[in-house]
């Protein structure tokens, strides 16, 4: 059953319960009304939980994409061999590698901070 069909069916059932409550008297009417109220509250909670789940999935996808990019960044650093006999190239390369590593570390710390903030 599609989500829209489920929603329509649920609304139909809610209406039927409300109609049933109106045909009853006293304690029976109160029981049905309370049951309907509880059903509506549970449905609201379910909606909120579904929204939270979607948000968590989005955060997870962001984290996976970030870590993939992070891995690619490190991969690009280690893919370029350094000629250890060429001191000028070695000095230039060392500083470039150091800056790349600093950037990766800084971006990871920021990402971890963002992830932790969303899970508080």
mmCIF file of C-alpha atoms in Angstrom:
data_model
loop_
_atom_site.group_PDB
_atom_site.id
_atom_site.type_symbol
_atom_site.label_atom_id
_atom_site.label_comp_id
_atom_site.label_asym_id
_atom_site.label_seq_id
_atom_site.Cartn_x
_atom_site.Cartn_y
_atom_site.Cartn_z
ATOM 1 C CA UNK A 1 0.000 0.000 0.000
ATOM 2 C CA UNK A 2 1.306 3.450 -0.893
ATOM 3 C CA UNK A 3 1.925 6.033 1.819
ATOM 4 C CA UNK A 4 -0.906 8.240 0.528
ATOM 5 C CA UNK A 5 -3.302 5.282 0.559
ATOM 6 C CA UNK A 6 -2.235 4.515 4.131
ATOM 7 C CA UNK A 7 -2.883 8.109 5.178
ATOM 8 C CA UNK A 8 -6.305 8.132 3.534
ATOM 9 C CA UNK A 9 -7.196 4.777 5.107
ATOM 10 C CA UNK A 10 -6.067 6.018 8.521
ATOM 11 C CA UNK A 11 -8.170 9.179 8.178
ATOM 12 C CA UNK A 12 -11.150 7.082 7.093
ATOM 13 C CA UNK A 13 -10.700 4.802 10.107
ATOM 14 C CA UNK A 14 -10.365 7.813 12.416
ATOM 15 C CA UNK A 15 -13.605 9.224 11.051
ATOM 16 C CA UNK A 16 -15.344 5.880 11.524
ATOM 17 C CA UNK A 17 -14.131 5.719 15.129
ATOM 18 C CA UNK A 18 -15.345 9.273 15.742
ATOM 19 C CA UNK A 19 -18.728 8.356 14.254
ATOM 20 C CA UNK A 20 -18.840 5.229 16.412
ATOM 21 C CA UNK A 21 -18.074 7.281 19.519
ATOM 22 C CA UNK A 22 -21.060 9.512 18.787
ATOM 23 C CA UNK A 23 -23.403 6.522 18.650
ATOM 24 C CA UNK A 24 -22.261 5.263 22.044
ATOM 25 C CA UNK A 25 -23.085 6.525 25.488
ATOM 26 C CA UNK A 26 -21.317 6.996 28.797
ATOM 27 C CA UNK A 27 -18.216 4.954 29.513
ATOM 28 C CA UNK A 28 -18.226 3.277 26.085
ATOM 29 C CA UNK A 29 -18.185 6.654 24.351
ATOM 30 C CA UNK A 30 -15.352 7.823 26.606
ATOM 31 C CA UNK A 31 -13.294 4.681 25.909
ATOM 32 C CA UNK A 32 -13.604 5.135 22.135
ATOM 33 C CA UNK A 33 -12.777 8.853 22.363
ATOM 34 C CA UNK A 34 -9.704 8.128 24.485
ATOM 35 C CA UNK A 35 -8.624 5.394 22.081
ATOM 36 C CA UNK A 36 -9.014 7.780 19.151
ATOM 37 C CA UNK A 37 -7.048 10.447 20.997
ATOM 38 C CA UNK A 38 -4.279 7.956 21.729
ATOM 39 C CA UNK A 39 -4.208 6.821 18.092
ATOM 40 C CA UNK A 40 -3.850 10.419 16.924
ATOM 41 C CA UNK A 41 -1.045 11.063 19.418
ATOM 42 C CA UNK A 42 0.777 7.915 18.328
ATOM 43 C CA UNK A 43 0.394 8.896 14.690
ATOM 44 C CA UNK A 44 1.869 12.322 15.486
ATOM 45 C CA UNK A 45 4.792 10.688 17.293
ATOM 46 C CA UNK A 46 5.329 8.391 14.326
ATOM 47 C CA UNK A 47 5.480 11.389 11.987
ATOM 48 C CA UNK A 48 8.041 13.113 14.198
ATOM 49 C CA UNK A 49 10.127 9.949 14.394
ATOM 50 C CA UNK A 50 9.967 9.537 10.613
ATOM 51 C CA UNK A 51 11.209 13.105 10.192
ATOM 52 C CA UNK A 52 14.040 12.485 12.666
ATOM 53 C CA UNK A 53 14.944 9.291 10.826
ATOM 54 C CA UNK A 54 15.082 11.140 7.504
ATOM 55 C CA UNK A 55 17.296 13.801 9.072
ATOM 56 C CA UNK A 56 19.608 11.146 10.519
ATOM 57 C CA UNK A 57 19.838 9.458 7.118
ATOM 58 C CA UNK A 58 20.724 12.801 5.541
ATOM 59 C CA UNK A 59 23.439 13.395 8.158
ATOM 60 C CA UNK A 60 24.784 9.902 7.577
ATOM 61 C CA UNK A 61 24.949 10.483 3.815
ATOM 62 C CA UNK A 62 26.778 13.765 4.435
ATOM 63 C CA UNK A 63 29.259 12.014 6.730
ATOM 64 C CA UNK A 64 29.845 9.248 4.188
ATOM 65 C CA UNK A 65 30.405 11.799 1.418
ATOM 66 C CA UNK A 66 32.769 13.759 3.652
ATOM 67 C CA UNK A 67 34.783 10.680 4.588
ATOM 68 C CA UNK A 68 34.941 9.620 0.941
ATOM 69 C CA UNK A 69 36.307 13.036 0.003
ATOM 70 C CA UNK A 70 38.704 12.873 2.925
ATOM 71 C CA UNK A 71 39.984 9.479 1.759
ATOM 72 C CA UNK A 72 40.379 10.836 -1.781
ATOM 73 C CA UNK A 73 42.353 13.778 -0.383
ATOM 74 C CA UNK A 74 44.748 11.484 1.430
ATOM 75 C CA UNK A 75 44.937 9.197 -1.571
ATOM 76 C CA UNK A 76 45.979 12.089 -3.793
ATOM 77 C CA UNK A 77 48.694 12.999 -1.278
ATOM 78 C CA UNK A 78 50.206 9.529 -1.184
ATOM 79 C CA UNK A 79 49.822 8.864 -4.932
ATOM 80 C CA UNK A 80 52.436 11.466 -5.859
ATOM 81 C CA UNK A 81 55.863 10.031 -5.111
ATOM 82 C CA UNK A 82 58.552 12.382 -3.868
ATOM 83 C CA UNK A 83 62.073 12.255 -5.247
ATOM 84 C CA UNK A 84 64.079 12.130 -2.033
ATOM 85 C CA UNK A 85 67.295 12.999 -3.886
ATOM 86 C CA UNK A 86 65.984 16.389 -5.061
ATOM 87 C CA UNK A 87 66.169 18.589 -1.967
ATOM 88 C CA UNK A 88 64.354 21.584 -3.504
ATOM 89 C CA UNK A 89 61.467 19.412 -4.641
ATOM 90 C CA UNK A 90 61.470 17.632 -1.289
ATOM 91 C CA UNK A 91 61.168 20.910 0.649
ATOM 92 C CA UNK A 92 58.404 22.180 -1.625
ATOM 93 C CA UNK A 93 56.565 18.883 -1.499
ATOM 94 C CA UNK A 94 56.924 18.571 2.273
ATOM 95 C CA UNK A 95 55.270 21.939 2.865
ATOM 96 C CA UNK A 96 52.485 21.176 0.387
ATOM 97 C CA UNK A 97 51.856 17.801 2.042
ATOM 98 C CA UNK A 98 51.887 19.398 5.472
ATOM 99 C CA UNK A 99 49.332 22.028 4.394
ATOM 100 C CA UNK A 100 47.131 19.367 2.805
ATOM 101 C CA UNK A 101 47.250 17.306 5.980
ATOM 102 C CA UNK A 102 46.436 20.382 8.106
ATOM 103 C CA UNK A 103 43.431 21.135 5.893
ATOM 104 C CA UNK A 104 42.190 17.562 6.113
ATOM 105 C CA UNK A 105 42.563 17.532 9.897
ATOM 106 C CA UNK A 106 40.815 20.897 10.272
ATOM 107 C CA UNK A 107 37.921 19.862 8.040
ATOM 108 C CA UNK A 108 37.562 16.555 9.923
ATOM 109 C CA UNK A 109 37.458 18.308 13.276
ATOM 110 C CA UNK A 110 34.808 20.676 11.962
ATOM 111 C CA UNK A 111 32.769 17.774 10.589
ATOM 112 C CA UNK A 112 33.013 15.866 13.878
ATOM 113 C CA UNK A 113 31.892 18.980 15.756
ATOM 114 C CA UNK A 114 28.899 19.353 13.415
ATOM 115 C CA UNK A 115 27.958 15.695 13.764
ATOM 116 C CA UNK A 116 28.194 15.879 17.550
ATOM 117 C CA UNK A 117 26.066 19.039 17.620
ATOM 118 C CA UNK A 118 23.312 17.256 15.670
ATOM 119 C CA UNK A 119 23.352 14.305 18.087
ATOM 120 C CA UNK A 120 23.100 16.234 21.339
#
